[in-house]
mmCIF file of C-alpha atoms in Angstrom:
data_model
loop_
_atom_site.group_PDB
_atom_site.id
_atom_site.type_symbol
_atom_site.label_atom_id
_atom_site.label_comp_id
_atom_site.label_asym_id
_atom_site.label_seq_id
_atom_site.Cartn_x
_atom_site.Cartn_y
_atom_site.Cartn_z
ATOM 1 C CA UNK N 1 70.683 74.317 97.884
ATOM 2 C CA UNK N 2 72.457 73.887 94.398
ATOM 3 C CA UNK N 3 72.150 70.464 92.908
ATOM 4 C CA UNK N 4 73.176 68.614 89.989
ATOM 5 C CA UNK N 5 71.194 65.477 88.269
ATOM 6 C CA UNK N 6 72.484 63.006 85.997
ATOM 7 C CA UNK N 7 70.671 60.175 84.371
ATOM 8 C CA UNK N 8 70.803 57.556 83.792
ATOM 9 C CA UNK N 9 73.196 56.715 87.001
ATOM 10 C CA UNK N 10 74.580 53.658 84.987
ATOM 11 C CA UNK N 11 73.934 52.581 81.160
ATOM 12 C CA UNK N 12 74.914 49.523 79.346
ATOM 13 C CA UNK N 13 74.996 49.927 75.414
ATOM 14 C CA UNK N 14 76.793 47.739 72.522
ATOM 15 C CA UNK N 15 79.379 49.282 70.246
ATOM 16 C CA UNK N 16 78.278 51.210 67.544
ATOM 17 C CA UNK N 17 75.438 52.715 69.679
ATOM 18 C CA UNK N 18 74.744 56.032 70.369
ATOM 19 C CA UNK N 19 74.131 57.391 73.601
ATOM 20 C CA UNK N 20 72.758 60.495 75.144
ATOM 21 C CA UNK N 21 73.574 61.581 78.802
ATOM 22 C CA UNK N 22 71.837 63.758 80.625
ATOM 23 C CA UNK N 23 72.506 66.503 83.504
ATOM 24 C CA UNK N 24 70.105 68.857 84.873
ATOM 25 C CA UNK N 25 70.729 71.292 87.755
ATOM 26 C CA UNK N 26 69.621 73.748 90.003
ATOM 27 C CA UNK N 27 72.619 76.095 90.822
ATOM 28 C CA UNK N 28 72.394 79.785 91.773
ATOM 29 C CA UNK N 29 74.793 81.889 90.107
ATOM 30 C CA UNK N 30 75.832 79.845 87.100
ATOM 31 C CA UNK N 31 79.038 80.313 85.889
ATOM 32 C CA UNK N 32 80.402 77.228 83.361
ATOM 33 C CA UNK N 33 79.308 73.521 82.769
ATOM 34 C CA UNK N 34 81.740 71.067 82.814
ATOM 35 C CA UNK N 35 82.102 67.642 81.379
ATOM 36 C CA UNK N 36 84.791 64.786 82.510
ATOM 37 C CA UNK N 37 85.442 61.310 81.963
ATOM 38 C CA UNK N 38 86.596 59.045 84.762
ATOM 39 C CA UNK N 39 87.988 55.915 84.102
ATOM 40 C CA UNK N 40 90.482 54.833 86.942
ATOM 41 C CA UNK N 41 91.798 58.123 88.112
ATOM 42 C CA UNK N 42 91.424 61.325 87.463
ATOM 43 C CA UNK N 43 88.833 62.749 85.638
ATOM 44 C CA UNK N 44 89.773 63.750 82.054
ATOM 45 C CA UNK N 45 88.570 67.011 80.515
ATOM 46 C CA UNK N 46 86.144 66.527 78.060
ATOM 47 C CA UNK N 47 83.670 70.143 77.484
ATOM 48 C CA UNK N 48 83.176 73.426 79.020
ATOM 49 C CA UNK N 49 79.808 75.413 77.908
ATOM 50 C CA UNK N 50 79.179 78.585 78.896
ATOM 51 C CA UNK N 51 76.440 79.450 76.447
ATOM 52 C CA UNK N 52 72.928 78.472 75.636
ATOM 53 C CA UNK N 53 72.632 76.780 72.351
ATOM 54 C CA UNK N 54 75.903 76.264 71.365
ATOM 55 C CA UNK N 55 77.052 72.813 70.778
ATOM 56 C CA UNK N 56 80.577 71.821 71.558
ATOM 57 C CA UNK N 57 82.117 68.679 69.648
ATOM 58 C CA UNK N 58 85.142 66.884 69.402
ATOM 59 C CA UNK N 59 85.435 63.854 67.779
ATOM 60 C CA UNK N 60 82.412 61.330 68.097
ATOM 61 C CA UNK N 61 81.480 63.492 71.651
ATOM 62 C CA UNK N 62 79.402 66.435 71.375
ATOM 63 C CA UNK N 63 77.642 68.227 74.110
ATOM 64 C CA UNK N 64 75.455 71.306 74.288
ATOM 65 C CA UNK N 65 73.781 73.494 77.062
ATOM 66 C CA UNK N 66 70.334 74.871 77.865
ATOM 67 C CA UNK N 67 70.363 77.555 80.310
ATOM 68 C CA UNK N 68 66.612 78.196 80.294
ATOM 69 C CA UNK N 69 65.633 74.761 80.661
ATOM 70 C CA UNK N 70 68.731 74.064 82.908
ATOM 71 C CA UNK N 71 69.835 71.339 81.668
ATOM 72 C CA UNK N 72 72.924 69.586 79.689
ATOM 73 C CA UNK N 73 73.420 66.600 77.227
ATOM 74 C CA UNK N 74 76.422 64.491 76.564
ATOM 75 C CA UNK N 75 76.334 62.400 73.226
ATOM 76 C CA UNK N 76 78.740 59.851 72.223
ATOM 77 C CA UNK N 77 78.101 58.123 68.551
ATOM 78 C CA UNK N 78 79.464 55.368 66.984
ATOM 79 C CA UNK N 79 80.375 54.163 70.814
ATOM 80 C CA UNK N 80 83.497 52.115 71.407
ATOM 81 C CA UNK N 81 84.782 49.858 74.151
ATOM 82 C CA UNK N 82 87.123 52.441 74.970
ATOM 83 C CA UNK N 83 84.484 54.851 76.073
ATOM 84 C CA UNK N 84 83.484 52.726 79.163
ATOM 85 C CA UNK N 85 84.179 55.440 82.047
ATOM 86 C CA UNK N 86 81.895 57.256 84.621
ATOM 87 C CA UNK N 87 80.949 60.660 82.942
ATOM 88 C CA UNK N 88 80.835 63.613 85.484
ATOM 89 C CA UNK N 89 78.594 66.686 84.799
ATOM 90 C CA UNK N 90 80.029 69.512 87.007
ATOM 91 C CA UNK N 91 78.832 73.145 87.598
ATOM 92 C CA UNK N 92 81.149 76.019 88.658
ATOM 93 C CA UNK N 93 78.797 78.637 90.233
ATOM 94 C CA UNK N 94 76.704 78.083 93.121
ATOM 95 C CA UNK N 95 76.143 80.275 96.455
ATOM 96 C CA UNK N 96 79.830 79.483 97.287
ATOM 97 C CA UNK N 97 81.374 79.761 94.206
ATOM 98 C CA UNK N 98 82.247 76.481 94.051
ATOM 99 C CA UNK N 99 82.695 73.082 91.854
ATOM 100 C CA UNK N 100 79.153 71.021 92.297
ATOM 101 C CA UNK N 101 79.259 67.566 91.138
ATOM 102 C CA UNK N 102 76.576 65.450 90.086
ATOM 103 C CA UNK N 103 76.963 61.633 90.662
ATOM 104 C CA UNK N 104 78.125 60.590 87.477
ATOM 105 C CA UNK N 105 76.757 58.216 84.612
ATOM 106 C CA UNK N 106 78.735 54.823 84.701
ATOM 107 C CA UNK N 107 78.604 53.960 80.437
ATOM 108 C CA UNK N 108 79.659 50.467 79.679
ATOM 109 C CA UNK N 109 80.212 49.602 76.359
ATOM 110 C CA UNK N 110 80.112 45.920 75.264
ATOM 111 C CA UNK N 111 81.819 44.378 72.424
ATOM 112 C CA UNK E 1 104.421 71.961 82.240
ATOM 113 C CA UNK E 2 101.473 73.269 84.988
ATOM 114 C CA UNK E 3 99.883 70.798 86.811
ATOM 115 C CA UNK E 4 98.475 69.555 89.934
ATOM 116 C CA UNK E 5 100.664 66.649 91.893
ATOM 117 C CA UNK E 6 99.062 64.473 94.468
ATOM 118 C CA UNK E 7 101.216 62.146 96.783
ATOM 119 C CA UNK E 8 101.317 59.517 97.539
ATOM 120 C CA UNK E 9 99.430 57.692 94.793
ATOM 121 C CA UNK E 10 98.824 54.688 97.443
ATOM 122 C CA UNK E 11 98.829 55.163 101.118
ATOM 123 C CA UNK E 12 98.170 52.983 103.935
ATOM 124 C CA UNK E 13 97.454 53.614 107.460
ATOM 125 C CA UNK E 14 97.062 51.886 110.623
ATOM 126 C CA UNK E 15 93.864 52.235 112.569
ATOM 127 C CA UNK E 16 94.468 55.631 115.012
ATOM 128 C CA UNK E 17 96.883 57.241 112.670
ATOM 129 C CA UNK E 18 97.032 60.477 111.037
ATOM 130 C CA UNK E 19 97.828 60.704 107.506
ATOM 131 C CA UNK E 20 98.398 63.806 105.591
ATOM 132 C CA UNK E 21 97.984 63.642 101.675
ATOM 133 C CA UNK E 22 99.659 66.245 99.796
ATOM 134 C CA UNK E 23 98.179 68.247 96.922
ATOM 135 C CA UNK E 24 100.492 71.103 95.019
ATOM 136 C CA UNK E 25 99.416 73.269 91.842
ATOM 137 C CA UNK E 26 101.677 75.256 89.943
ATOM 138 C CA UNK E 27 98.781 76.821 87.924
ATOM 139 C CA UNK E 28 98.618 80.142 89.722
ATOM 140 C CA UNK E 29 94.854 78.966 90.741
ATOM 141 C CA UNK E 30 93.263 80.526 93.422
ATOM 142 C CA UNK E 31 90.574 77.773 94.353
ATOM 143 C CA UNK E 32 91.790 74.212 95.199
ATOM 144 C CA UNK E 33 89.345 71.627 96.390
ATOM 145 C CA UNK E 34 89.714 67.723 98.139
ATOM 146 C CA UNK E 35 87.263 65.038 97.231
ATOM 147 C CA UNK E 36 86.549 61.921 98.152
ATOM 148 C CA UNK E 37 84.997 58.796 95.901
ATOM 149 C CA UNK E 38 83.905 55.603 97.089
ATOM 150 C CA UNK E 39 82.994 52.740 95.100
ATOM 151 C CA UNK E 40 79.719 53.371 93.278
ATOM 152 C CA UNK E 41 79.638 56.889 94.611
ATOM 153 C CA UNK E 42 80.225 59.969 93.178
ATOM 154 C CA UNK E 43 82.728 62.856 94.508
ATOM 155 C CA UNK E 44 81.670 64.318 97.763
ATOM 156 C CA UNK E 45 83.492 67.406 98.666
ATOM 157 C CA UNK E 46 85.574 67.772 101.946
ATOM 158 C CA UNK E 47 86.944 71.115 102.400
ATOM 159 C CA UNK E 48 87.602 73.917 99.768
ATOM 160 C CA UNK E 49 89.585 76.805 99.927
ATOM 161 C CA UNK E 50 89.194 79.937 97.328
ATOM 162 C CA UNK E 51 91.940 81.999 98.715
ATOM 163 C CA UNK E 52 95.003 81.733 100.509
ATOM 164 C CA UNK E 53 94.808 81.160 104.466
ATOM 165 C CA UNK E 54 91.060 80.594 104.041
ATOM 166 C CA UNK E 55 89.219 77.240 103.586
ATOM 167 C CA UNK E 56 85.586 76.182 104.130
ATOM 168 C CA UNK E 57 84.008 73.077 105.111
ATOM 169 C CA UNK E 58 82.350 70.783 102.432
ATOM 170 C CA UNK E 59 79.889 68.353 102.843
ATOM 171 C CA UNK E 60 81.612 65.662 104.493
ATOM 172 C CA UNK E 61 84.202 67.928 106.639
ATOM 173 C CA UNK E 62 84.193 65.742 109.523
ATOM 174 C CA UNK E 63 87.499 63.725 110.714
ATOM 175 C CA UNK E 64 89.316 65.719 107.943
ATOM 176 C CA UNK E 65 91.679 69.118 108.147
ATOM 177 C CA UNK E 66 93.361 71.472 105.881
ATOM 178 C CA UNK E 67 95.639 74.165 105.879
ATOM 179 C CA UNK E 68 96.091 76.910 102.950
ATOM 180 C CA UNK E 69 99.652 78.694 103.966
ATOM 181 C CA UNK E 70 100.581 79.334 100.668
ATOM 182 C CA UNK E 71 98.495 79.473 97.036
ATOM 183 C CA UNK E 72 100.063 76.690 95.315
ATOM 184 C CA UNK E 73 99.932 73.916 98.247
ATOM 185 C CA UNK E 74 96.406 72.817 100.055
ATOM 186 C CA UNK E 75 97.640 69.309 102.198
ATOM 187 C CA UNK E 76 94.743 67.617 103.523
ATOM 188 C CA UNK E 77 94.799 65.178 107.140
ATOM 189 C CA UNK E 78 92.992 61.980 107.685
ATOM 190 C CA UNK E 79 92.618 62.192 111.315
ATOM 191 C CA UNK E 80 91.943 59.218 113.733
ATOM 192 C CA UNK E 81 88.289 60.519 113.894
ATOM 193 C CA UNK E 82 87.354 59.788 110.427
ATOM 194 C CA UNK E 83 85.875 56.592 111.136
ATOM 195 C CA UNK E 84 86.079 55.139 107.617
ATOM 196 C CA UNK E 85 89.016 56.600 105.534
ATOM 197 C CA UNK E 86 89.688 54.116 103.047
ATOM 198 C CA UNK E 87 88.588 56.204 99.809
ATOM 199 C CA UNK E 88 89.920 57.360 96.683
ATOM 200 C CA UNK E 89 90.671 61.077 97.201
ATOM 201 C CA UNK E 90 90.895 63.725 94.561
ATOM 202 C CA UNK E 91 92.423 67.225 94.790
ATOM 203 C CA UNK E 92 91.181 69.993 92.100
ATOM 204 C CA UNK E 93 92.149 73.547 91.090
ATOM 205 C CA UNK E 94 90.227 76.304 89.395
ATOM 206 C CA UNK E 95 90.997 79.411 87.636
ATOM 207 C CA UNK E 96 88.454 81.680 86.452
ATOM 208 C CA UNK E 97 88.670 84.061 83.499
ATOM 209 C CA UNK E 98 85.700 86.224 83.533
ATOM 210 C CA UNK E 99 82.916 83.560 82.892
ATOM 211 C CA UNK E 100 84.927 80.694 81.868
ATOM 212 C CA UNK E 101 86.336 78.491 84.227
ATOM 213 C CA UNK E 102 88.343 75.153 84.004
ATOM 214 C CA UNK E 103 88.962 72.607 86.482
ATOM 215 C CA UNK E 104 92.255 70.575 86.965
ATOM 216 C CA UNK E 105 92.566 67.463 88.881
ATOM 217 C CA UNK E 106 95.348 65.700 90.553
ATOM 218 C CA UNK E 107 95.773 61.965 89.817
ATOM 219 C CA UNK E 108 94.347 60.879 93.182
ATOM 220 C CA UNK E 109 95.358 59.264 96.483
ATOM 221 C CA UNK E 110 93.979 55.838 97.149
ATOM 222 C CA UNK E 111 94.000 55.512 101.131
ATOM 223 C CA UNK E 112 93.586 51.825 102.923
ATOM 224 C CA UNK E 113 93.411 51.577 106.571
ATOM 225 C CA UNK E 114 94.889 48.275 107.307
#
């Protein structure tokens, strides 16, 4: 059975801290891995990763995929209160050729 | 601009009523999905459709029904058989360009049973 496990499930940090969010997976027929940020409504796209070892960066956020060890991490440096959200790790692939979601990591950044 | 439109944003339903949530996309995506989100829980798959006139049950399909008569549209009906329908519902669609896949989401519909 395809599954995606995110850790931690929730995290509280102070502004300026650096955080690392983890996503491990057991998915057949891997196509791509997507990271999303969800605040109150629809998730907003952060990164798409298809190749191992290539870091994607956008401002203070970065992500990398390790297809050998079956995990991905999302790093946020110099966190701000606006980073408070649920971060979703999503795979496209699986036996059904489908989107497979992790449960998300709820990040709270305190002033 | 291309995107996914869900309507309505907020929906109130009396117990025992069926309601239909709309999801329309103009992205020319083949695959569309419906998810349900409850407080403190992840997104759970209700139904998905990889192609017109075909759809598959997800993890929590009981009490829901869908149709996919057009590529652009994937409406979800919450039937009276769904015992706890109050939740946030998200529609998504995906394209596939070789190995690259992007998923797009609608803005969601919050359904409340009164």
